[in-house]
Amino acid sequence: ILNVEQSPQSLHVQEGDSTNFTCSFPSSNFYALHWYRWETAKSPEALFVMTLNGDEKKKGRISATLNTKEGYSYLYIKGSQPEDSATYLCAFLYNQGGKLIFGQGTELSVKP
Amino acid sequence: GAGVSQSPSNKVTEKGKDVELRCDPISGHTALYWYRQSLGQGLEFLIYFQGNSAPDKSGLPSDRFSAERTGGSVSTLTIQRTQQEDSAVYLCASSLRVAGPYNEQFFGPGTRLTVL
C-alpha cells in the first residue's frame, strides 16, 4: 500500500514567523512529487512539481526540497503572512499515469 | 482562459438515490482525474482518464461508482444508490500532458455531496 504522510497535521503561527512542514513518501518507484496549496472555498493550486533528488524549488517566500533516496520533502515558508493560511498538500506520483497519491495535508493558520 | 468547472457546486440527496456529478476540463487537456475528500480524510484518487486509453478505475470504492468521459472532454461521475458514507467533496482535475512527471493538475472547485 502506497502511503504519503504529512506532518504536522495543523500549524498555528504568527505573522512573520517562518515555518516548515514535512511530506514522507515511498522511496521506491519514485516518479515525481507535487505540492499543492488549498485555500478555503477555492480549488487546490499547484505550487511545485519536483522530480530529481536534491531538487530545490522556490516561488516567492515559499520553497521546497526533495530527498528521493530517503523519501521526504520539506516545504518552507519564510515570513508567513495571513494570506498563506491554507492547507498544503503533497502528492506522490509513482508511475507515468498521473495517478497522484495525496497526503492528508498540513493546515496552516497565520495570525496577524 | 477558463479553468476546470464542476457542477453542481452543492448536492443534497437522500440515501438510495442516484446522483451525477459533472466536470468540464480545461480545453485541450487530455487527462482528467476524479478525487474525493471525505471529512477528516485526505484527497482520495477515484478514477483517471488518459486520452483514448481505458480509464484507470482502481480507486473507485465500489461498483456503485462509475464515470465516463464523452468525446475526450466532459466527464460525468455517477454514484448509484447513494449511502451516507458517500458524503464528501468530489474534485475533478485535468492536465495537459498525457503522462510524465510535469503533468501539473488543475483542479475544479469541487462538488460537495451530502447524503441524508
XYZ file of N, CA and C in Angstrom:
684
model
N 0.848 -1.189 0.000
C 0.000 0.000 0.000
C 0.885 1.241 0.000
N 0.656 2.134 -0.959
C 1.435 3.357 -1.007
C 0.838 4.369 -0.048
N 1.693 4.906 0.816
C 1.234 5.821 1.844
C 2.061 7.091 1.815
N 1.384 8.233 1.826
C 2.055 9.524 1.902
C 1.621 10.176 3.203
N 2.599 10.562 3.998
C 2.267 11.142 5.303
C 2.811 12.555 5.404
N 2.014 13.440 5.994
C 2.428 14.809 6.182
C 2.375 15.164 7.663
N 3.320 15.987 8.060
C 3.322 16.470 9.439
C 3.852 17.896 9.479
N 3.355 18.695 10.441
C 2.266 18.338 11.353
C 0.918 18.354 10.633
N -0.122 17.923 11.324
C -1.457 17.939 10.738
C -1.968 19.374 10.644
N -1.632 20.188 11.674
C -2.021 21.595 11.645
C -0.956 22.415 12.345
N -0.949 23.693 12.004
C 0.092 24.580 12.492
C -0.497 25.983 12.622
N -0.282 26.587 13.791
C -0.752 27.958 14.012
C 0.468 28.811 14.303
N 0.687 29.835 13.469
C 1.863 30.689 13.650
C 1.442 32.149 13.610
N 2.364 33.004 14.044
C 2.126 34.442 13.980
C 2.697 34.988 12.677
N 2.094 36.074 12.221
C 2.605 36.746 11.033
C 4.090 37.052 11.223
N 4.856 36.747 10.177
C 6.296 36.995 10.243
C 7.115 35.775 10.621
N 6.468 34.768 11.238
C 7.191 33.540 11.590
C 7.539 32.775 10.316
N 8.656 32.065 10.369
C 8.973 31.138 9.291
C 8.586 29.738 9.735
N 8.174 28.916 8.804
C 7.660 27.607 9.171
C 8.027 26.573 8.127
N 7.952 25.330 8.505
C 8.201 24.276 7.526
C 7.378 23.048 7.882
N 7.028 22.275 6.860
C 6.318 21.022 7.058
C 6.978 19.920 6.243
N 6.631 18.699 6.614
C 7.272 17.525 6.040
C 6.280 16.664 5.290
N 6.755 16.086 4.190
C 5.991 15.084 3.446
C 6.876 13.856 3.312
N 6.376 12.699 3.761
C 7.116 11.444 3.636
C 6.402 10.546 2.630
N 7.197 9.893 1.787
C 6.599 9.077 0.721
C 7.488 7.858 0.480
N 6.969 6.838 -0.228
C 7.795 5.665 -0.514
C 9.014 6.047 -1.353
N 10.186 5.535 -0.989
C 11.392 5.895 -1.725
C 11.595 5.031 -2.973
N 10.828 3.959 -3.086
C 10.953 3.120 -4.281
C 9.907 3.527 -5.312
N 10.218 3.303 -6.576
C 9.306 3.612 -7.684
C 8.906 5.085 -7.731
N 9.830 5.941 -7.335
C 9.523 7.372 -7.316
C 9.502 7.909 -8.735
N 8.523 8.770 -9.002
C 8.470 9.412 -10.308
C 8.454 10.934 -10.166
N 7.635 11.442 -9.247
C 7.578 12.892 -9.013
C 6.852 13.166 -7.710
N 7.079 14.350 -7.187
C 6.345 14.807 -6.011
C 5.738 16.167 -6.331
N 4.457 16.300 -6.053
C 3.741 17.558 -6.278
C 3.396 18.187 -4.932
N 3.485 19.514 -4.863
C 2.969 20.267 -3.721
C 1.824 21.155 -4.220
N 0.713 21.156 -3.457
C -0.452 21.987 -3.784
C -0.831 22.806 -2.560
N -1.406 23.964 -2.828
C -1.986 24.794 -1.772
C -3.482 24.835 -1.986
N -4.243 24.608 -0.901
C -5.699 24.559 -0.998
C -6.268 25.543 -0.002
N -6.695 26.698 -0.507
C -7.312 27.705 0.335
C -8.793 27.396 0.463
N -9.355 27.781 1.585
C -10.770 27.546 1.847
C -11.616 28.163 0.738
N -12.597 27.414 0.265
C -13.549 27.861 -0.759
C -12.889 28.062 -2.125
N -11.669 27.573 -2.301
C -11.013 27.657 -3.611
C -10.569 26.262 -4.043
N -10.050 26.182 -5.279
C -9.537 24.909 -5.794
C -8.085 24.736 -5.373
N -7.639 23.484 -5.189
C -6.206 23.269 -4.956
C -5.397 23.853 -6.113
N -4.265 24.468 -5.757
C -3.436 25.134 -6.766
C -2.023 24.572 -6.672
N -1.445 24.211 -7.806
C -0.108 23.623 -7.810
C 0.939 24.651 -7.397
N 1.838 24.239 -6.510
C 2.971 25.070 -6.111
C 4.243 24.601 -6.833
N 4.557 23.340 -6.654
C 5.789 22.800 -7.225
C 5.555 21.375 -7.737
N 6.309 21.021 -8.774
C 6.437 19.633 -9.198
C 7.930 19.324 -9.163
N 8.307 18.302 -8.416
C 9.719 18.007 -8.196
C 10.018 16.575 -8.625
N 11.136 16.409 -9.299
C 11.435 15.074 -9.827
C 12.817 14.554 -9.461
N 13.782 15.421 -9.240
C 15.168 14.965 -9.063
C 15.591 15.028 -7.609
N 16.322 14.017 -7.183
C 16.864 14.016 -5.836
C 17.727 15.260 -5.642
N 17.521 15.952 -4.547
C 18.290 17.160 -4.297
C 17.662 18.417 -4.884
N 16.547 18.226 -5.611
C 15.838 19.378 -6.198
C 15.491 20.395 -5.124
N 15.640 21.666 -5.471
C 15.118 22.739 -4.644
C 14.347 23.671 -5.561
N 13.117 24.003 -5.131
C 12.284 24.903 -5.928
C 11.891 26.083 -5.039
N 11.704 27.250 -5.674
C 11.335 28.428 -4.906
C 10.309 29.244 -5.691
N 9.313 29.756 -4.939
C 8.310 30.651 -5.524
C 8.023 31.704 -4.461
N 8.638 32.864 -4.640
C 8.460 33.922 -3.656
C 9.031 33.523 -2.311
N 8.189 33.537 -1.281
C 8.642 33.202 0.072
C 8.542 31.698 0.351
N 8.057 30.945 -0.606
C 7.847 29.511 -0.401
C 8.908 28.727 -1.175
N 9.496 27.750 -0.523
C 10.478 26.908 -1.190
C 10.276 25.461 -0.754
N 10.825 24.547 -1.534
C 10.684 23.126 -1.226
C 11.960 22.403 -1.604
N 12.251 21.352 -0.835
C 13.391 20.493 -1.136
C 12.910 19.064 -1.272
N 13.728 18.239 -1.911
C 13.334 16.864 -2.184
C 14.495 15.912 -1.938
N 14.226 14.834 -1.197
C 15.182 13.758 -0.994
C 14.486 12.446 -1.377
N 14.773 11.966 -2.585
C 14.073 10.769 -3.063
C 14.656 9.492 -2.473
N 15.922 9.542 -2.049
C 16.550 8.327 -1.521
C 15.978 7.948 -0.165
N 15.688 8.965 0.644
C 15.120 8.686 1.963
C 13.610 8.926 1.997
N 13.064 9.465 0.922
C 11.616 9.588 0.805
C 10.998 10.711 1.615
N 11.536 11.921 1.481
C 10.886 13.041 2.144
C 11.091 14.333 1.361
N 10.168 15.258 1.589
C 10.241 16.599 1.016
C 9.841 17.591 2.101
N 10.520 18.731 2.120
C 10.176 19.790 3.050
C 9.631 20.984 2.289
N 8.613 21.606 2.855
C 8.101 22.873 2.323
C 8.369 23.947 3.361
N 8.984 25.049 2.926
C 9.333 26.138 3.828
C 8.570 27.388 3.428
N 8.085 28.112 4.428
C 7.506 29.428 4.176
C 8.256 30.425 5.053
N 8.850 31.407 4.401
C 9.644 32.414 5.110
C 8.766 33.627 5.376
N 8.745 34.092 6.622
C 7.969 35.291 6.928
C 6.493 35.118 6.602
N 5.843 34.170 7.261
C 4.445 33.837 6.948
C 3.538 35.067 7.006
N 2.578 35.104 6.105
C 1.577 36.160 6.041
C 0.188 35.525 6.189
N -0.797 36.310 6.646
C -2.147 35.747 6.789
C -2.665 35.107 5.502
N -2.276 35.640 4.349
C -2.747 35.076 3.075
C -2.121 33.717 2.769
N -1.125 33.307 3.553
C -0.554 31.975 3.391
C -1.412 30.911 4.065
N -2.404 31.334 4.830
C -3.278 30.381 5.525
C -3.988 29.509 4.502
N -3.792 28.211 4.618
C -4.341 27.258 3.653
C -3.947 25.859 4.106
N -4.456 24.869 3.414
C -3.971 23.502 3.612
C -2.963 23.204 2.517
N -1.807 22.694 2.914
C -0.733 22.387 1.972
C -0.676 20.874 1.803
N -0.854 20.457 0.558
C -0.928 19.035 0.235
C 0.297 18.613 -0.557
N 0.847 17.453 -0.219
C 1.838 16.871 -1.107
C 1.242 15.618 -1.735
N 1.708 15.289 -2.919
C 1.174 14.141 -3.643
C 2.308 13.431 -4.365
N 2.290 12.126 -4.280
C 3.347 11.262 -4.802
C 2.882 10.655 -6.116
N 3.726 10.727 -7.129
C 3.442 10.125 -8.423
C 4.428 8.986 -8.617
N 3.949 7.755 -8.726
C 4.872 6.621 -8.782
C 4.935 5.963 -10.134
N 4.174 6.441 -11.077
C 4.332 5.957 -12.448
C 3.912 7.064 -13.385
N 3.954 6.792 -14.676
C 3.697 7.849 -15.640
C 2.231 8.176 -15.791
N 1.387 7.392 -15.156
C -0.031 7.522 -15.446
C -0.724 8.736 -14.869
N -0.051 9.453 -13.992
C -0.676 10.658 -13.475
C -1.525 10.460 -12.252
N -1.608 9.243 -11.742
C -2.408 8.970 -10.553
C -1.636 9.449 -9.325
N -2.095 10.510 -8.712
C -1.421 11.088 -7.548
C -1.949 10.469 -6.260
N -1.018 10.146 -5.374
C -1.378 9.672 -4.041
C -1.128 10.838 -3.080
N -2.185 11.370 -2.492
C -2.081 12.558 -1.652
C -1.870 12.212 -0.192
N -1.142 13.089 0.497
C -1.105 13.065 1.943
C -2.350 13.758 2.476
N -2.507 13.730 3.794
C -3.704 14.322 4.396
C -3.619 15.834 4.511
N -2.433 16.376 4.263
C -2.295 17.825 4.278
C -1.857 18.389 5.613
N -1.260 19.567 5.555
C -0.938 20.353 6.750
C -1.751 21.631 6.665
N -2.576 21.853 7.685
C -3.412 23.056 7.709
C -2.662 24.167 8.428
N -2.347 25.217 7.709
C -1.588 26.340 8.261
C -2.516 27.519 8.513
N -2.418 28.069 9.710
C -3.169 29.272 10.063
C -2.172 30.328 10.515
N -2.183 31.478 9.861
C -1.261 32.552 10.178
C -2.051 33.717 10.768
N -1.767 34.024 12.001
C -2.492 35.117 12.679
C -1.767 36.437 12.491
N -2.549 37.499 12.182
C -1.907 38.821 12.004
C -1.391 39.352 13.337
N -7.610 31.961 -19.566
C -8.647 31.108 -20.100
C -9.459 30.474 -19.007
N -10.504 29.765 -19.378
C -11.383 29.137 -18.404
C -10.662 27.983 -17.739
N -10.950 27.836 -16.452
C -10.366 26.720 -15.708
C -11.286 25.530 -15.746
N -11.029 24.571 -14.871
C -11.880 23.389 -14.741
C -13.163 23.801 -14.028
N -14.286 23.414 -14.577
C -15.543 23.734 -13.914
C -16.271 22.454 -13.525
N -17.018 22.540 -12.450
C -17.771 21.382 -11.965
C -19.186 21.829 -11.611
N -20.103 20.907 -11.809
C -21.487 21.205 -11.412
C -22.178 19.941 -10.928
N -23.119 20.041 -9.980
C -23.423 21.277 -9.240
C -22.325 21.572 -8.224
N -22.364 22.726 -7.597
C -21.374 23.039 -6.562
C -21.760 22.358 -5.255
N -23.045 22.193 -5.049
C -23.559 21.501 -3.868
C -24.693 20.581 -4.277
N -24.732 19.410 -3.660
C -25.816 18.480 -3.949
C -26.213 17.785 -2.657
N -27.493 17.909 -2.314
C -28.016 17.186 -1.162
C -28.993 16.148 -1.694
N -28.822 14.906 -1.278
C -29.685 13.851 -1.785
C -30.056 12.905 -0.650
N -31.046 12.102 -0.911
C -31.470 11.130 0.089
C -30.778 9.803 -0.169
N -30.527 9.104 0.892
C -29.921 7.777 0.792
C -30.715 6.914 -0.185
N -29.988 6.240 -1.074
C -30.618 5.352 -2.037
C -30.845 5.967 -3.404
N -30.733 7.282 -3.495
C -30.915 7.962 -4.785
C -29.619 7.922 -5.582
N -29.753 8.072 -6.900
C -28.579 8.174 -7.765
C -28.230 9.645 -7.966
N -26.936 9.941 -8.115
C -26.510 11.311 -8.404
C -25.501 11.298 -9.548
N -25.474 12.419 -10.284
C -24.487 12.608 -11.346
C -23.747 13.902 -11.098
N -22.432 13.827 -11.153
C -21.581 14.988 -10.971
C -20.849 15.235 -12.287
N -20.768 16.519 -12.667
C -20.217 16.827 -13.982
C -18.896 17.591 -13.863
N -18.001 17.332 -14.798
C -16.719 18.042 -14.837
C -16.426 18.473 -16.272
N -16.109 19.764 -16.430
C -15.650 20.293 -17.721
C -14.167 20.634 -17.583
N -13.287 19.880 -18.213
C -11.856 20.139 -18.049
C -11.425 21.347 -18.878
N -10.170 21.737 -18.682
C -9.603 22.808 -19.486
C -9.486 22.312 -20.928
N -9.872 23.147 -21.869
C -9.829 22.766 -23.276
C -8.418 22.361 -23.687
N -8.320 21.214 -24.343
C -7.024 20.744 -24.803
C -6.311 19.825 -23.830
N -6.812 19.736 -22.612
C -6.214 18.816 -21.649
C -6.662 17.393 -21.958
N -5.694 16.506 -22.060
C -6.014 15.145 -22.474
C -6.256 14.203 -21.294
N -5.831 14.591 -20.121
C -6.010 13.733 -18.946
C -7.004 14.360 -17.977
N -7.838 13.539 -17.393
C -8.865 14.009 -16.456
C -8.932 13.053 -15.275
N -9.034 13.614 -14.093
C -8.975 12.834 -12.856
C -10.160 13.179 -11.975
N -10.627 12.215 -11.202
C -11.609 12.434 -10.152
C -10.995 12.030 -8.815
N -11.190 12.892 -7.814
C -10.770 12.634 -6.440
C -11.943 12.943 -5.516
N -11.853 12.490 -4.280
C -12.829 12.939 -3.300
C -12.139 13.139 -1.958
N -12.715 14.034 -1.181
C -12.210 14.246 0.175
C -13.366 14.080 1.144
N -13.292 13.014 1.897
C -14.286 12.795 2.943
C -13.843 13.552 4.183
N -14.774 13.773 5.093
C -14.486 14.558 6.292
C -13.318 13.951 7.061
N -12.304 14.769 7.315
C -11.163 14.310 8.102
C -10.169 13.448 7.338
N -10.407 13.267 6.039
C -9.520 12.435 5.231
C -8.769 13.284 4.208
N -7.735 12.696 3.630
C -7.018 13.365 2.560
C -7.720 13.161 1.231
N -7.169 13.745 0.191
C -7.713 13.564 -1.150
C -7.485 12.122 -1.593
N -8.553 11.487 -2.031
C -8.511 10.078 -2.410
C -8.749 9.957 -3.911
N -7.826 9.308 -4.608
C -7.960 9.097 -6.049
C -9.140 8.163 -6.328
N -9.923 8.497 -7.338
C -11.044 7.640 -7.738
C -10.805 7.010 -9.105
N -10.620 7.845 -10.123
C -10.516 7.336 -11.489
C -9.753 8.345 -12.332
N -9.114 7.831 -13.394
C -8.261 8.660 -14.232
C -8.492 8.290 -15.691
N -8.747 9.287 -16.528
C -8.903 9.107 -17.966
C -7.677 9.688 -18.658
N -7.127 8.958 -19.579
C -5.927 9.390 -20.292
C -6.168 9.227 -21.785
N -6.468 10.332 -22.471
C -6.690 10.276 -23.901
C -7.754 9.246 -24.243
N -7.451 8.379 -25.192
C -8.399 7.353 -25.630
C -8.170 6.004 -24.957
N -7.229 5.964 -24.012
C -6.929 4.695 -23.336
C -8.034 4.333 -22.357
N -8.061 3.065 -21.987
C -9.014 2.631 -20.967
C -8.723 3.352 -19.658
N -9.748 3.814 -18.958
C -9.502 4.556 -17.718
C -8.921 3.670 -16.621
N -8.193 4.311 -15.722
C -7.692 3.643 -14.516
C -8.762 3.798 -13.441
N -9.495 2.728 -13.164
C -10.615 2.780 -12.228
C -10.233 2.258 -10.847
N -8.940 2.110 -10.613
C -8.511 1.387 -9.418
C -8.926 2.038 -8.110
N -9.290 3.321 -8.122
C -9.670 3.991 -6.889
C -11.158 3.998 -6.590
N -11.969 3.520 -7.507
C -13.419 3.538 -7.263
C -13.737 2.622 -6.082
N -14.450 3.124 -5.072
C -14.636 2.355 -3.834
C -15.625 1.206 -3.938
N -16.531 1.239 -4.881
C -17.491 0.141 -5.040
C -18.080 0.197 -6.437
N -18.831 -0.849 -6.781
C -19.426 -0.876 -8.120
C -20.608 0.078 -8.237
N -20.935 0.788 -7.162
C -21.978 1.811 -7.279
C -21.436 3.068 -7.974
N -20.107 3.157 -8.038
C -19.451 4.314 -8.642
C -19.053 3.985 -10.073
N -19.315 4.933 -10.975
C -18.866 4.785 -12.355
C -18.611 6.170 -12.918
N -17.832 6.221 -13.980
C -17.555 7.507 -14.613
C -17.353 7.281 -16.088
N -17.690 8.291 -16.845
C -17.425 8.244 -18.273
C -16.948 9.610 -18.726
N -16.261 9.564 -19.856
C -15.769 10.804 -20.434
C -16.144 10.786 -21.903
N -17.011 11.683 -22.283
C -17.540 11.680 -23.641
C -16.723 12.608 -24.533
N -16.370 12.101 -25.696
C -15.682 12.922 -26.684
C -14.353 13.475 -26.203
N -13.762 12.812 -25.228
C -12.473 13.261 -24.725
C -12.537 14.573 -23.971
N -13.733 14.982 -23.561
C -13.829 16.267 -22.873
C -14.590 16.126 -21.562
N -15.870 16.412 -21.575
C -16.693 16.413 -20.362
C -16.740 15.023 -19.737
N -16.698 15.012 -18.410
C -16.806 13.736 -17.688
C -17.959 13.791 -16.696
N -18.582 12.650 -16.499
C -19.659 12.524 -15.510
C -19.315 11.397 -14.551
N -19.365 11.702 -13.261
C -19.197 10.686 -12.223
C -20.590 10.356 -11.694
N -20.963 9.089 -11.753
C -22.285 8.663 -11.296
C -22.150 7.800 -10.062
N -22.940 8.109 -9.063
C -22.997 7.281 -7.856
C -24.425 6.757 -7.752
N -24.556 5.439 -7.784
C -25.880 4.820 -7.693
C -26.181 4.439 -6.249
N -27.443 4.500 -5.901
C -27.910 4.066 -4.565
C -27.005 4.659 -3.484
N -26.955 5.982 -3.442
C -26.019 6.667 -2.548
C -26.187 6.229 -1.097
N -25.067 6.206 -0.408
C -25.010 5.887 1.013
C -24.455 7.103 1.758
N -24.672 7.150 3.062
C -24.213 8.300 3.844
C -22.688 8.434 3.784
N -21.985 7.321 3.671
C -20.523 7.398 3.620
C -20.013 7.962 2.293
N -20.920 8.174 1.328
C -20.514 8.798 0.064
C -20.422 10.318 0.208
N -20.900 10.850 1.307
C -20.836 12.297 1.528
C -19.374 12.740 1.535
N -19.069 13.703 0.696
C -17.685 14.143 0.528
C -17.677 15.317 -0.447
N -16.492 15.923 -0.585
C -16.264 16.875 -1.673
C -15.612 16.108 -2.810
N -16.231 16.157 -3.980
C -15.714 15.456 -5.154
C -15.018 16.475 -6.055
N -13.725 16.242 -6.276
C -12.918 17.168 -7.061
C -12.544 16.538 -8.390
N -12.569 17.352 -9.411
C -12.120 16.944 -10.736
C -10.870 17.756 -11.063
N -9.939 17.149 -11.789
C -8.737 17.850 -12.227
C -8.418 17.439 -13.658
N -7.703 18.301 -14.358
C -7.237 17.924 -15.690
C -5.784 18.352 -15.849
N -5.086 17.688 -16.761
C -3.708 18.057 -17.045
C -3.460 18.005 -18.536
N -2.486 18.809 -18.964
C -2.230 18.960 -20.394
C -1.643 17.701 -21.002
N -0.589 17.196 -20.353
C 0.123 16.071 -20.935
C -0.554 14.768 -20.577
N -0.424 13.832 -21.432
C -0.983 12.516 -21.191
C -0.246 11.825 -20.064
N 1.060 12.010 -20.007
C 1.828 11.325 -18.976
C 3.092 12.132 -18.705
N 3.825 11.734 -17.727
C 5.070 12.416 -17.428
C 5.012 13.095 -16.084
N 6.150 13.375 -15.497
C 6.180 13.893 -14.135
C 5.726 15.331 -14.027
N 5.764 16.088 -15.120
C 5.425 17.503 -15.032
C 3.956 17.764 -15.324
N 3.131 16.743 -15.206
C 1.722 16.934 -15.518
C 0.986 17.562 -14.338
N 1.319 18.835 -14.109
C 0.631 19.615 -13.083
C -0.868 19.512 -13.310
N -1.592 19.226 -12.238
C -3.019 19.039 -12.362
C -3.739 20.310 -11.950
N -4.738 20.694 -12.726
C -5.529 21.880 -12.468
C -6.889 21.425 -11.954
N -7.224 21.891 -10.777
C -8.420 21.398 -10.103
C -9.625 22.315 -10.307
N -10.784 21.687 -10.313
C -12.030 22.429 -10.286
C -12.398 22.795 -8.852
N -13.503 23.521 -8.680
C -13.903 23.972 -7.339
C -14.562 22.888 -6.500
N -14.900 21.766 -7.117
C -15.475 20.665 -6.362
C -16.988 20.692 -6.280
N -17.538 19.529 -6.024
C -18.966 19.377 -5.723
C -19.070 18.798 -4.317
N -19.787 19.512 -3.460
C -19.997 18.996 -2.102
C -21.269 18.160 -2.096
N -21.094 16.869 -1.869
C -22.245 15.953 -1.857
C -22.592 15.591 -0.421
N -23.858 15.776 -0.082
C -24.355 15.392 1.235
C -25.465 14.378 1.049
N -25.304 13.214 1.650
C -26.320 12.157 1.571
C -27.004 12.058 2.928
N -28.297 12.350 2.928
C -29.032 12.350 4.199
C -29.518 10.959 4.578
